[in-house]
Coordinates of C-alpha atoms in Angstrom, one line a residue:
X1 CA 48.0 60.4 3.4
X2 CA 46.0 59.0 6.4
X3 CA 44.7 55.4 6.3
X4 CA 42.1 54.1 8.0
X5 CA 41.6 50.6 9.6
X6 CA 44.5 48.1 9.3
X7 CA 45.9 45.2 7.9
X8 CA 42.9 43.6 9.6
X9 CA 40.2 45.6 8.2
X10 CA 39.8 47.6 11.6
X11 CA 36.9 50.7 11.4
X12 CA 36.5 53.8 13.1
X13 CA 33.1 54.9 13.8
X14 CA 34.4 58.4 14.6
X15 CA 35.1 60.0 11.8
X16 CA 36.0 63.9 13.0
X17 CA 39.6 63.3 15.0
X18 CA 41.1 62.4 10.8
X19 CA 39.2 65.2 9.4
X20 CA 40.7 67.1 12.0
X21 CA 44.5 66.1 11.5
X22 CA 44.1 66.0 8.0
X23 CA 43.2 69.4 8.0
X24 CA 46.4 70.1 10.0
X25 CA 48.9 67.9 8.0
X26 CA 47.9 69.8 4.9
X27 CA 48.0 73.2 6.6
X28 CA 51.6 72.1 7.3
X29 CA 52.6 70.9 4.2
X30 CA 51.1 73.3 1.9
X31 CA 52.3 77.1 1.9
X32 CA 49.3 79.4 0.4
X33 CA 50.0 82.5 -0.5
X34 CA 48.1 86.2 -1.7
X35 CA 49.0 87.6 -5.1
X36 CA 50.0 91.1 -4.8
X37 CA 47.7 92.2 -7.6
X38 CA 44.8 90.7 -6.8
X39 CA 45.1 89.4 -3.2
X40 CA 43.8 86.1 -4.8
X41 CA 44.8 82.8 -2.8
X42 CA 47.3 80.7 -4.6
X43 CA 49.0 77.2 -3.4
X44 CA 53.0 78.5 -3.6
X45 CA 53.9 74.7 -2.4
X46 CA 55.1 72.6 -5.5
X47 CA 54.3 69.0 -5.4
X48 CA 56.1 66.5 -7.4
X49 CA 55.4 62.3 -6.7
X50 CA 58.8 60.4 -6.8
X51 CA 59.0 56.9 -8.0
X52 CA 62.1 55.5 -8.7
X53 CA 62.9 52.7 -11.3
X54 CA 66.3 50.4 -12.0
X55 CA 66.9 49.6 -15.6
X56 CA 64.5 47.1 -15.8
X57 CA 61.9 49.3 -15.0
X58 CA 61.0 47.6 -11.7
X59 CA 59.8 50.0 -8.9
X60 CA 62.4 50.2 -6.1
X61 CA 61.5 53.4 -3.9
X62 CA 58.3 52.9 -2.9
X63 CA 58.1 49.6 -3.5
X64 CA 55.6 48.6 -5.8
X65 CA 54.0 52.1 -6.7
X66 CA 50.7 50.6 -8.2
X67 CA 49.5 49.9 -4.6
X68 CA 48.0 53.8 -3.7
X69 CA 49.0 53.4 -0.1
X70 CA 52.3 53.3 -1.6
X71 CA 53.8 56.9 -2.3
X72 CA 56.4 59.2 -1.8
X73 CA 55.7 63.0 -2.5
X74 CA 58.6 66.1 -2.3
X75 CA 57.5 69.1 -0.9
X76 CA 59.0 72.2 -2.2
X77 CA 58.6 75.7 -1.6
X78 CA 60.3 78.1 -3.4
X79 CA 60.3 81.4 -0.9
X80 CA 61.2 79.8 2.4
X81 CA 63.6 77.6 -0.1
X82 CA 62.7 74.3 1.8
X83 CA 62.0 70.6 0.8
X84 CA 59.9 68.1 3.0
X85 CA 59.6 64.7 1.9
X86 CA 56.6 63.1 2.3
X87 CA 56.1 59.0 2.4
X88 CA 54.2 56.2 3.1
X89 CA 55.1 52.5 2.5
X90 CA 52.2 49.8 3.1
X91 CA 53.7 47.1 4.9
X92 CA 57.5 46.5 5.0
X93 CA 60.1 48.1 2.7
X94 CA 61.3 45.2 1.2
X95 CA 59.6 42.8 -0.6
X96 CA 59.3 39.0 0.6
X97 CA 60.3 36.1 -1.6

């Protein structure tokens, strides 16, 4: 997840240096593969969003889920039999009272 700007409402006029390291995050994170039939292109990389709850059913990890800059992904592919977590938290981790 990139984000643009800041807590200040910051902009970026040039546009290509994200769409460039975007294209590179993903290319790390995602494992694509050939099927041996077919040589069809197939995403092997499961995906699964983590949101953890106590028994009240208050979000804990990430805080307060509803916000989309908010999220917390595991990474996991099957053949090289790794996991990569993959997070961001708006703000701080804890929230103020």
């Amino acid at each position: 997840m990139l984000v643009l700007g800041g807590t200040l409402c910051q902009f970026e006029d040039v546009i290509q240096p994200y769409l460039d390291i975007t294209k590179k995050i993903y290319k790390d994170l995602i494992r694509v593969q050939k099927q041996n039939t077919s040589n069809d292109l197939f995403v092997s990389t499961l995906v699964l969003e983590v949101v953890a709850k106590d028994s009240a059913g208050q979000d804990y990890f990430p805080f307060d889920s509803s916000n989309r800059q908010n999220i917390a992904f595991l990474l996991i592919d099957a053949n090289s039999r790794e996991i990569t977590t993959f997070i961001h938290q708006y703000g701080g981790y804890c929230p103020v009272n």
